[in-house]
Coordinates of C-alpha atoms and ligand atoms in Angstrom, one line a residue:
M1 CA 1.9 -27.7 48.6
T2 CA 4.6 -26.2 46.5
I3 CA 3.8 -23.7 43.8
S4 CA 5.3 -25.2 40.7
R5 CA 6.4 -23.2 37.6
R6 CA 3.3 -24.5 35.9
D7 CA 1.1 -23.1 38.6
A8 CA 2.9 -19.8 38.3
L9 CA 2.4 -19.8 34.5
K10 CA -1.3 -20.3 35.1
L11 CA -1.1 -16.8 36.6
A12 CA -0.6 -15.6 33.0
A13 CA -4.3 -16.1 32.8
V14 CA -4.7 -13.8 35.7
G15 CA -2.5 -11.3 34.0
G16 CA -4.6 -11.7 30.9
A17 CA -7.8 -11.3 32.9
V18 CA -6.3 -8.3 34.5
G19 CA -6.1 -6.9 31.0
C20 CA -9.8 -6.5 30.9
G21 CA -10.4 -5.0 34.3
L22 CA -9.9 -1.3 33.9
G23 CA -12.2 -0.6 36.9
G24 CA -13.7 2.9 36.7
N25 CA -14.5 3.0 33.0
P26 CA -18.0 4.3 33.0
L27 CA -18.7 1.7 30.3
S28 CA -17.5 -1.2 32.2
A29 CA -19.2 -2.9 35.1
Q30 CA -16.1 -2.5 37.3
T31 CA -16.6 1.0 38.5
M32 CA -15.6 1.2 42.1
S33 CA -18.4 2.7 44.1
S34 CA -17.4 5.9 45.8
D35 CA -19.3 5.1 49.0
T36 CA -16.5 2.8 50.0
A37 CA -14.4 5.9 50.6
K38 CA -13.8 6.2 54.3
P39 CA -10.8 8.2 55.2
V40 CA -9.4 7.3 58.6
G41 CA -6.8 9.5 60.2
T42 CA -4.1 8.1 62.4
A43 CA -1.5 9.7 64.7
A44 CA 0.6 6.5 64.9
A45 CA 3.7 6.0 62.8
N46 CA 3.0 4.0 59.6
S47 CA 3.1 0.3 60.5
L48 CA 4.9 -0.5 57.2
W49 CA 7.9 1.7 57.7
G50 CA 7.3 3.0 61.2
G51 CA 10.6 1.5 62.4
R52 CA 12.6 4.7 62.1
F53 CA 9.7 7.2 62.7
G54 CA 8.6 8.6 66.1
A55 CA 5.3 10.1 65.0
G56 CA 2.7 9.8 62.2
P57 CA 2.2 12.3 59.4
S58 CA 0.1 15.4 59.7
A59 CA -3.5 15.2 58.4
I60 CA -2.6 17.4 55.4
M61 CA 0.5 15.4 54.7
Q62 CA -1.7 12.3 54.6
Q63 CA -4.1 14.0 52.2
I64 CA -1.5 15.2 49.8
N65 CA 0.3 11.9 50.0
A66 CA -2.5 9.4 49.7
S67 CA -3.4 8.1 46.2
I68 CA -5.9 5.4 47.1
G69 CA -8.8 7.4 45.8
V70 CA -7.2 7.2 42.4
D71 CA -5.1 4.1 42.3
K72 CA -7.7 1.7 43.7
R73 CA -8.5 1.2 40.0
L74 CA -5.3 -0.8 39.8
W75 CA -6.4 -3.4 42.3
R76 CA -6.7 -6.3 39.8
Q77 CA -3.3 -5.5 38.4
D78 CA -1.8 -5.2 41.9
I79 CA -3.1 -8.5 43.0
A80 CA -2.1 -10.3 39.8
G81 CA 1.4 -8.8 40.2
S82 CA 1.7 -10.0 43.8
R83 CA 0.5 -13.5 42.9
A84 CA 3.1 -13.8 40.1
H85 CA 5.8 -12.4 42.5
V86 CA 5.1 -14.8 45.3
A87 CA 4.8 -17.8 43.0
M88 CA 8.3 -16.9 41.7
L89 CA 9.7 -16.4 45.3
A90 CA 8.5 -19.9 46.2
R91 CA 9.8 -21.4 43.0
Q92 CA 13.2 -19.8 43.7
G93 CA 13.2 -21.0 47.3
I94 CA 13.1 -17.4 48.6
V95 CA 9.9 -18.0 50.6
S96 CA 8.5 -21.4 51.8
A97 CA 5.9 -23.2 49.8
A98 CA 3.5 -23.0 52.8
D99 CA 3.9 -19.2 53.2
A100 CA 3.5 -18.7 49.4
D101 CA 0.4 -20.8 49.4
A102 CA -1.1 -18.8 52.3
I103 CA -0.2 -15.5 50.6
D104 CA -1.7 -16.6 47.3
K105 CA -5.0 -17.8 48.9
G106 CA -5.1 -14.5 50.9
L107 CA -4.7 -12.5 47.7
Q108 CA -7.5 -14.4 46.1
Q109 CA -9.7 -13.7 49.0
I110 CA -8.9 -10.0 48.8
A111 CA -9.7 -10.1 45.1
A112 CA -13.1 -11.5 45.8
E113 CA -13.7 -8.9 48.5
Y114 CA -12.7 -6.0 46.2
E115 CA -14.8 -7.5 43.4
A116 CA -17.7 -7.3 45.8
G117 CA -17.0 -3.6 46.5
K118 CA -15.5 -4.2 49.9
L119 CA -12.4 -2.1 49.6
V120 CA -12.2 0.2 52.6
E121 CA -10.2 3.3 51.8
N122 CA -7.8 4.5 54.5
L123 CA -5.7 7.5 53.8
A124 CA -3.1 6.3 56.3
L125 CA -2.5 3.4 54.0
E126 CA -1.7 5.7 51.1
D127 CA -2.2 3.6 48.1
I128 CA -3.5 0.3 46.7
H129 CA -0.3 -1.5 47.4
L130 CA -0.4 -0.9 51.1
H131 CA -4.1 -1.5 51.2
V132 CA -3.7 -5.0 49.7
E133 CA -0.7 -5.8 51.9
T134 CA -2.4 -4.6 55.1
R135 CA -5.5 -6.6 54.3
L136 CA -3.4 -9.6 53.6
K137 CA -1.8 -9.3 57.1
D138 CA -5.3 -9.2 58.6
I139 CA -6.2 -12.4 56.8
I140 CA -3.1 -14.5 57.1
G141 CA -1.0 -12.9 59.8
P142 CA 2.8 -12.2 59.8
A143 CA 3.5 -14.4 56.8
A144 CA 2.0 -11.6 54.7
G145 CA 5.3 -9.7 55.5
R146 CA 7.2 -12.1 53.2
L147 CA 5.4 -11.0 50.1
H148 CA 7.4 -7.8 49.8
T149 CA 10.7 -9.6 49.7
A150 CA 12.8 -8.6 46.7
R151 CA 10.2 -6.0 45.7
S152 CA 9.5 -2.3 46.2
R153 CA 6.4 -0.2 45.6
N154 CA 8.4 1.4 42.9
D155 CA 8.5 -1.7 40.7
Q156 CA 5.1 -2.7 42.0
V157 CA 3.4 0.4 40.7
A158 CA 5.4 0.3 37.5
V159 CA 4.2 -3.2 36.7
D160 CA 0.6 -2.5 37.8
F161 CA 0.3 0.6 35.7
R162 CA 1.9 -0.9 32.7
L163 CA -0.5 -3.8 32.8
W164 CA -3.4 -1.3 33.1
V165 CA -2.2 0.9 30.2
K166 CA -1.5 -2.2 28.0
A167 CA -5.1 -3.2 28.6
A168 CA -6.3 0.3 27.9
C169 CA -4.5 0.2 24.5
A170 CA -6.4 -3.1 23.7
E171 CA -9.7 -1.4 24.8
A172 CA -9.0 1.6 22.6
D173 CA -8.4 -0.8 19.7
G174 CA -11.7 -2.5 20.2
A175 CA -13.6 0.8 20.4
L176 CA -11.8 2.1 17.3
K177 CA -12.7 -1.1 15.4
A178 CA -16.4 -0.6 16.3
L179 CA -16.4 2.9 15.0
I180 CA -14.5 1.8 11.8
A181 CA -17.1 -0.9 11.3
A182 CA -19.9 1.6 11.6
L183 CA -18.2 3.9 9.1
L184 CA -17.6 1.1 6.6
K185 CA -21.3 0.2 6.8
R186 CA -22.5 3.7 6.1
A187 CA -19.8 4.2 3.4
E188 CA -21.0 1.1 1.6
E189 CA -24.6 2.4 1.7
H190 CA -23.5 5.7 0.3
A191 CA -20.8 4.7 -2.1
D192 CA -22.8 6.5 -4.9
T193 CA -24.3 9.3 -2.8
I194 CA -23.0 12.6 -4.1
M195 CA -22.0 15.4 -1.9
P196 CA -19.9 18.5 -2.3
G197 CA -16.2 18.1 -1.5
F198 CA -14.8 21.2 0.1
T199 CA -11.6 23.1 0.4
H200 CA -11.6 26.2 2.6
L201 CA -15.1 25.1 3.3
Q202 CA -16.0 26.3 -0.2
V203 CA -17.6 23.9 -2.6
A204 CA -14.6 22.5 -4.6
Q205 CA -15.5 19.3 -6.5
P206 CA -18.3 16.7 -6.1
V207 CA -17.3 13.7 -4.1
T208 CA -19.1 10.6 -2.9
L209 CA -20.3 10.4 0.7
G210 CA -18.8 7.0 0.9
H211 CA -15.4 8.4 0.0
H212 CA -15.7 11.2 2.6
L213 CA -16.6 8.6 5.3
M214 CA -13.7 6.4 4.2
A215 CA -11.3 9.3 4.9
Y216 CA -12.1 8.8 8.6
V217 CA -11.6 5.1 8.3
E218 CA -8.0 5.9 7.2
M219 CA -7.4 8.2 10.1
L220 CA -8.8 5.8 12.6
G221 CA -6.8 2.9 11.1
R222 CA -3.6 4.9 11.8
D223 CA -4.9 5.5 15.3
R224 CA -5.2 1.8 15.8
S225 CA -1.7 1.2 14.7
R226 CA -0.4 3.9 17.1
F227 CA -2.1 2.1 20.0
A228 CA -0.7 -1.2 18.8
D229 CA 2.7 0.2 18.4
A230 CA 2.7 1.7 21.9
A231 CA 1.4 -1.6 23.4
A232 CA 4.2 -3.5 21.7
R233 CA 6.8 -1.2 23.1
M234 CA 5.4 -1.3 26.7
D235 CA 5.3 -5.1 26.6
E236 CA 8.2 -5.4 29.1
C237 CA 7.9 -6.2 32.7
P238 CA 9.5 -3.9 35.3
L239 CA 8.8 -6.2 38.3
G240 CA 12.0 -7.2 40.0
A241 CA 13.8 -3.9 39.5
A242 CA 12.9 -3.4 43.2
A243 CA 13.4 0.1 44.5
L244 CA 15.9 1.1 41.8
A245 CA 19.0 -1.1 41.8
G246 CA 17.7 -4.6 41.5
T247 CA 17.9 -7.1 44.3
S248 CA 20.4 -9.5 46.0
F249 CA 17.7 -12.3 46.0
P250 CA 18.0 -14.9 43.3
I251 CA 14.7 -13.8 41.6
D252 CA 13.6 -15.0 38.1
R253 CA 12.4 -12.0 36.2
Q254 CA 11.7 -14.1 33.1
M255 CA 9.2 -16.1 35.1
T256 CA 7.2 -13.2 36.5
A257 CA 7.3 -11.4 33.1
K258 CA 5.8 -14.5 31.4
A259 CA 3.3 -15.1 34.2
L260 CA 1.9 -11.5 33.7
G261 CA 1.7 -11.8 30.0
F262 CA 4.7 -9.7 29.1
A263 CA 7.1 -10.5 26.2
G264 CA 10.0 -10.3 28.7
P265 CA 11.6 -8.3 31.5
T266 CA 12.8 -4.7 31.2
R267 CA 16.6 -4.5 31.0
N268 CA 17.6 -1.6 33.3
S269 CA 16.4 -1.4 36.9
L270 CA 16.7 2.4 37.1
D271 CA 14.8 2.9 33.9
S272 CA 12.2 0.3 35.0
V273 CA 11.0 2.3 38.0
S274 CA 11.3 5.8 36.5
D275 CA 9.9 5.3 33.0
R276 CA 6.4 6.5 32.2
D277 CA 6.9 6.7 28.4
F278 CA 4.2 4.0 28.1
A279 CA 1.6 6.3 29.7
L280 CA 2.7 9.2 27.6
E281 CA 2.5 7.1 24.4
Y282 CA -1.0 6.0 25.4
L283 CA -2.0 9.7 25.9
S284 CA -0.3 10.7 22.6
A285 CA -2.3 8.1 20.7
T286 CA -5.4 9.1 22.6
H287 CA -4.8 12.7 21.6
M288 CA -4.4 11.9 17.9
T289 CA -7.6 9.8 18.0
G290 CA -9.4 12.7 19.8
L291 CA -8.1 15.1 17.1
H292 CA -9.7 12.9 14.4
L293 CA -12.9 12.5 16.4
S294 CA -13.1 16.3 16.8
R295 CA -13.0 16.8 13.0
L296 CA -15.8 14.3 12.5
A297 CA -17.7 15.9 15.3
E298 CA -17.3 19.3 13.7
E299 CA -18.6 18.0 10.4
I300 CA -21.6 16.4 12.1
I301 CA -22.3 19.8 13.7
I302 CA -22.0 21.7 10.5
W303 CA -24.0 19.2 8.4
A304 CA -26.8 19.1 11.0
S305 CA -27.2 22.9 10.9
Q306 CA -30.2 24.1 8.9
P307 CA -28.3 26.0 6.2
Y308 CA -26.6 22.7 5.3
G309 CA -29.3 20.2 6.3
F310 CA -27.0 17.3 5.0
I311 CA -27.9 15.1 8.0
T312 CA -30.6 14.6 10.6
L313 CA -29.5 13.2 14.0
P314 CA -31.9 10.8 15.6
D315 CA -33.7 11.7 18.8
A316 CA -31.3 9.4 20.7
W317 CA -28.4 11.6 19.8
S318 CA -30.0 15.0 20.0
T319 CA -31.1 17.3 22.8
G320 CA -33.8 20.0 22.8
S321 CA -33.9 23.5 24.1
S322 CA -35.8 24.6 27.2
I323 CA -37.0 27.7 25.4
M324 CA -37.0 27.0 21.6
P325 CA -39.3 24.1 21.0
Q326 CA -38.0 23.5 17.4
K327 CA -34.4 22.9 18.5
R328 CA -32.6 19.6 18.0
N329 CA -29.0 20.2 19.1
P330 CA -26.0 18.0 18.4
D331 CA -24.7 18.1 22.0
A332 CA -22.9 14.8 21.9
A333 CA -20.9 15.8 18.9
E334 CA -20.1 19.2 20.5
L335 CA -18.9 17.4 23.7
V336 CA -16.7 15.1 21.7
R337 CA -15.2 18.2 20.1
A338 CA -14.7 19.7 23.5
K339 CA -13.3 16.6 25.2
S340 CA -10.8 16.0 22.5
G341 CA -9.0 19.1 23.7
E342 CA -8.5 17.4 27.1
F343 CA -6.4 14.7 25.6
L344 CA -3.8 17.1 24.5
A345 CA -4.0 18.7 28.0
A346 CA -3.5 15.3 29.5
F347 CA -0.5 14.6 27.4
T348 CA 0.9 18.0 28.2
R349 CA 0.3 17.6 31.9
L350 CA 2.1 14.2 32.2
S351 CA 4.9 15.5 30.0
V352 CA 5.4 18.4 32.4
V353 CA 5.3 16.0 35.4
M354 CA 8.0 13.9 33.9
K355 CA 10.1 16.6 32.4
G356 CA 13.4 17.1 34.3
L357 CA 12.8 14.4 36.9
P358 CA 16.1 12.9 38.0
L359 CA 16.5 9.1 38.1
A360 CA 15.0 7.1 39.5
Y361 CA 11.6 7.2 41.2
S362 CA 10.1 10.5 42.5
K363 CA 6.7 10.9 44.1
D364 CA 5.8 13.3 41.3
M365 CA 5.1 10.1 39.3
Q366 CA 2.2 9.2 41.6
D367 CA 0.3 11.9 39.8
D368 CA 0.5 10.1 36.5
K369 CA -2.6 8.0 37.1
S370 CA -5.4 10.5 37.6
T371 CA -4.5 12.1 34.2
V372 CA -4.4 8.8 32.3
F373 CA -7.6 7.4 34.0
A374 CA -9.5 10.6 33.1
A375 CA -8.3 10.4 29.5
F376 CA -9.3 6.8 29.3
D377 CA -12.8 7.4 30.5
D378 CA -13.3 10.3 28.1
L379 CA -11.9 8.4 25.2
G380 CA -14.3 5.5 25.8
L381 CA -17.2 8.0 25.9
C382 CA -16.1 9.8 22.8
L383 CA -15.6 6.7 20.7
A384 CA -18.9 5.1 21.9
S385 CA -20.8 8.4 21.2
M386 CA -19.3 8.7 17.7
T387 CA -20.1 5.1 16.9
G388 CA -23.7 5.6 18.0
M389 CA -24.1 8.8 15.9
V390 CA -22.4 7.3 12.8
E391 CA -24.7 4.2 13.0
T392 CA -27.9 6.2 13.2
I393 CA -27.5 9.5 11.3
T394 CA -29.9 10.0 8.4
F395 CA -28.1 11.4 5.4
N396 CA -30.3 13.8 3.3
K397 CA -29.2 12.8 -0.2
A398 CA -31.2 15.4 -2.1
K399 CA -29.7 18.2 0.0
M400 CA -26.2 16.9 -0.5
R401 CA -26.6 16.5 -4.2
A402 CA -28.1 20.0 -4.6
A403 CA -25.2 21.4 -2.7
A404 CA -22.7 19.4 -4.8
N405 CA -24.1 20.9 -7.9
S406 CA -23.7 24.5 -6.5
G407 CA -20.6 26.6 -6.7
F408 CA -19.7 25.5 -10.3
S409 CA -18.3 22.3 -8.7
T410 CA -17.7 20.7 -12.2
A411 CA -15.5 23.6 -13.4
T412 CA -12.4 21.4 -13.1
D413 CA -14.1 18.8 -15.2
L414 CA -14.7 21.3 -18.0
A415 CA -11.0 22.4 -17.9
D416 CA -9.8 18.8 -17.9
W417 CA -12.1 18.1 -20.9
L418 CA -10.5 21.0 -22.8
V419 CA -7.1 19.5 -22.1
R420 CA -8.1 15.9 -22.9
V421 CA -10.4 16.4 -25.9
A422 CA -9.2 19.7 -27.5
G423 CA -5.5 19.5 -26.6
V424 CA -5.6 22.8 -24.8
P425 CA -2.7 23.4 -22.3
F426 CA -4.2 23.3 -18.7
R427 CA -3.4 26.9 -17.8
E428 CA -5.3 28.1 -20.9
A429 CA -8.2 25.6 -20.2
H430 CA -8.3 27.1 -16.7
E431 CA -8.7 30.6 -18.2
I432 CA -11.4 29.5 -20.6
T433 CA -13.3 27.7 -17.9
G434 CA -13.1 30.8 -15.7
K435 CA -14.9 32.7 -18.4
C436 CA -17.6 30.1 -18.6
V437 CA -18.1 30.3 -14.8
K438 CA -18.4 34.1 -15.1
A439 CA -21.0 33.8 -17.9
A440 CA -23.0 31.2 -15.9
E441 CA -22.9 33.4 -12.8
A442 CA -24.1 36.4 -14.8
R443 CA -27.2 34.5 -16.0
G444 CA -27.7 32.8 -12.7
S445 CA -27.3 29.2 -13.8
D446 CA -24.8 26.4 -13.3
L447 CA -22.3 25.5 -16.1
N448 CA -24.8 23.0 -17.6
G449 CA -27.2 25.9 -17.9
L450 CA -25.2 27.6 -20.6
T451 CA -26.4 26.9 -24.1
D452 CA -24.1 25.2 -26.7
A453 CA -23.9 28.6 -28.5
E454 CA -22.9 30.4 -25.4
L455 CA -20.2 27.9 -24.7
K456 CA -19.0 28.0 -28.3
A457 CA -18.9 31.8 -28.2
I458 CA -16.5 31.6 -25.2
D459 CA -14.2 29.1 -27.0
S460 CA -14.9 27.6 -30.4
R461 CA -13.3 24.3 -29.3
I462 CA -16.1 23.5 -26.8
T463 CA -18.6 21.1 -28.4
K464 CA -21.8 19.4 -27.3
A465 CA -19.8 16.5 -26.1
V466 CA -18.7 18.5 -23.1
R467 CA -22.1 17.9 -21.5
D468 CA -20.9 14.4 -20.7
V469 CA -18.6 15.7 -18.0
L470 CA -20.6 18.6 -16.6
S471 CA -22.9 16.6 -14.4
V472 CA -21.9 15.8 -10.8
E473 CA -22.5 12.1 -11.5
A474 CA -20.1 12.1 -14.4
S475 CA -17.6 14.1 -12.4
V476 CA -17.4 11.6 -9.5
A477 CA -17.5 8.6 -11.9
S478 CA -14.5 9.9 -13.7
R479 CA -12.3 10.2 -10.6
T480 CA -10.9 6.7 -10.9
S481 CA -7.3 7.4 -10.1
F482 CA -6.0 5.2 -7.1
G483 CA -7.5 6.7 -4.0
G484 CA -10.0 8.8 -6.0
T485 CA -13.7 9.3 -5.2
A486 CA -15.4 7.2 -8.0
P487 CA -18.0 4.8 -6.6
A488 CA -16.1 1.9 -8.0
N489 CA -12.9 3.0 -6.1
V490 CA -14.9 3.5 -2.9
R491 CA -16.3 0.0 -3.1
A492 CA -12.7 -1.4 -3.6
A493 CA -11.4 0.8 -0.7
I494 CA -14.2 -0.6 1.6
A495 CA -13.4 -4.2 0.7
A496 CA -9.7 -3.6 1.3
A497 CA -10.4 -1.9 4.7
R498 CA -12.7 -4.8 5.7
A499 CA -9.9 -7.2 4.9
R500 CA -7.5 -5.2 7.1
L501 CA -10.1 -5.1 10.0
Ligands
LIG1 N1 1.7 5.2 45.3 C1 3.0 5.3 44.7 C2 2.9 5.8 43.2 O1 1.9 5.6 42.6 C3 3.7 4.0 44.7 C4 5.1 4.1 44.8 C5 5.6 4.7 46.1 N2 7.0 4.6 46.2 C6 7.7 5.3 47.1 N3 8.9 5.2 47.2 N4 7.1 6.2 47.9 O2 3.8 6.2 42.6

């Protein structure tokens, strides 16, 4: 049986399926069980390059060199890459159809074994690539040796990791969408709910809770676009760059790129095997997302504290204290706040690994994966936790409204009224309003608590009509400028965001 171009293209589906298998995500079913770890030492020279070696590596060398404990998470991508490669080798007449067929069947068997948790880790076999190849040899014999024709582990790991990170971008997008949907739902419920808007964490002007939540929808929308942008840029297939210089075999890189679901092949073989920009861009987008999540986490923590009392977290998202029976702690939000710092650390770490590396591949680059995998796992946890909290928080409207009315939050409305109705220059209006605040403070009331006579005594241009703007409801309703907090604007912003989603 020959593997036709059409058969090879069917592998695109494999490449697509690969996209979902980010084994190891605590939220996915694909976590590789660690009890499959079984380090086996060997004194013999490595069978895959032992030709020019007299003796095997020292035990410590094996330990520092092996990456299987980490890169086993790439097994789906590795097998998909190999299937696409061998289909292409057959199509180009570089290996026989019979050998390609045996290799492909063997690879499918290995996939089934790994899916069943039967990957046996062996430090002597270093990484996932050598594990798969060695197992293939066990299954089909010497023909397995033809798979590595016109290929190197350098382009192999580059394509595996790109496929994985591309899928991770899609996964981040899905999780961000879920959080955005939760925020939109709560924003809609609270398009009219009044809360204090802060600057310097001092009450500034009343805003609507819906508007406040929609600020996070904006941030997370930008995060989505950063992941999408990174995914589009990494959509080029490095397979076929071989070790660093390309190959003398008549390979078809368009074919493998397409089979694996890439837009096309990378253009420079040296860059193909030495580039990890795609991983850095993923970490950078992760960091920005984490930064936003940490701000929301901080607000949840503050709002849940007793002096604020703006929100109550449900039992499912709170923890108690072993000594203080009354406690209800926002641990998940605190951990999101903490973990978001790790994303910057991950970006920094991989940047430092890559900085100053000469072209092309250096083994330093093997250390890219642990950093990215850890960030991926934490991002998944953080986004899922945030979504859970946002969906179930109880907003204490009375507390929020009372706080919005404190701190003379409608002072700007009074100043604006003097400008609009009495034609007072804003700077003068600011001065007059300051005097009103001082008078209200002295008598222990809010601005609305001053009598008409008291207001008139401060400035004769202030009339009864000013009462229309001194309430927090009137204040938010008047903020109708584009992007402002008025309930009508919030509803329009929610509709527009839903359309974008
Ligand atoms: N395990 C290696 C990595 O992840 C694969 C590439 C090894 N290449 C080499 N020339 N030693 O980077």
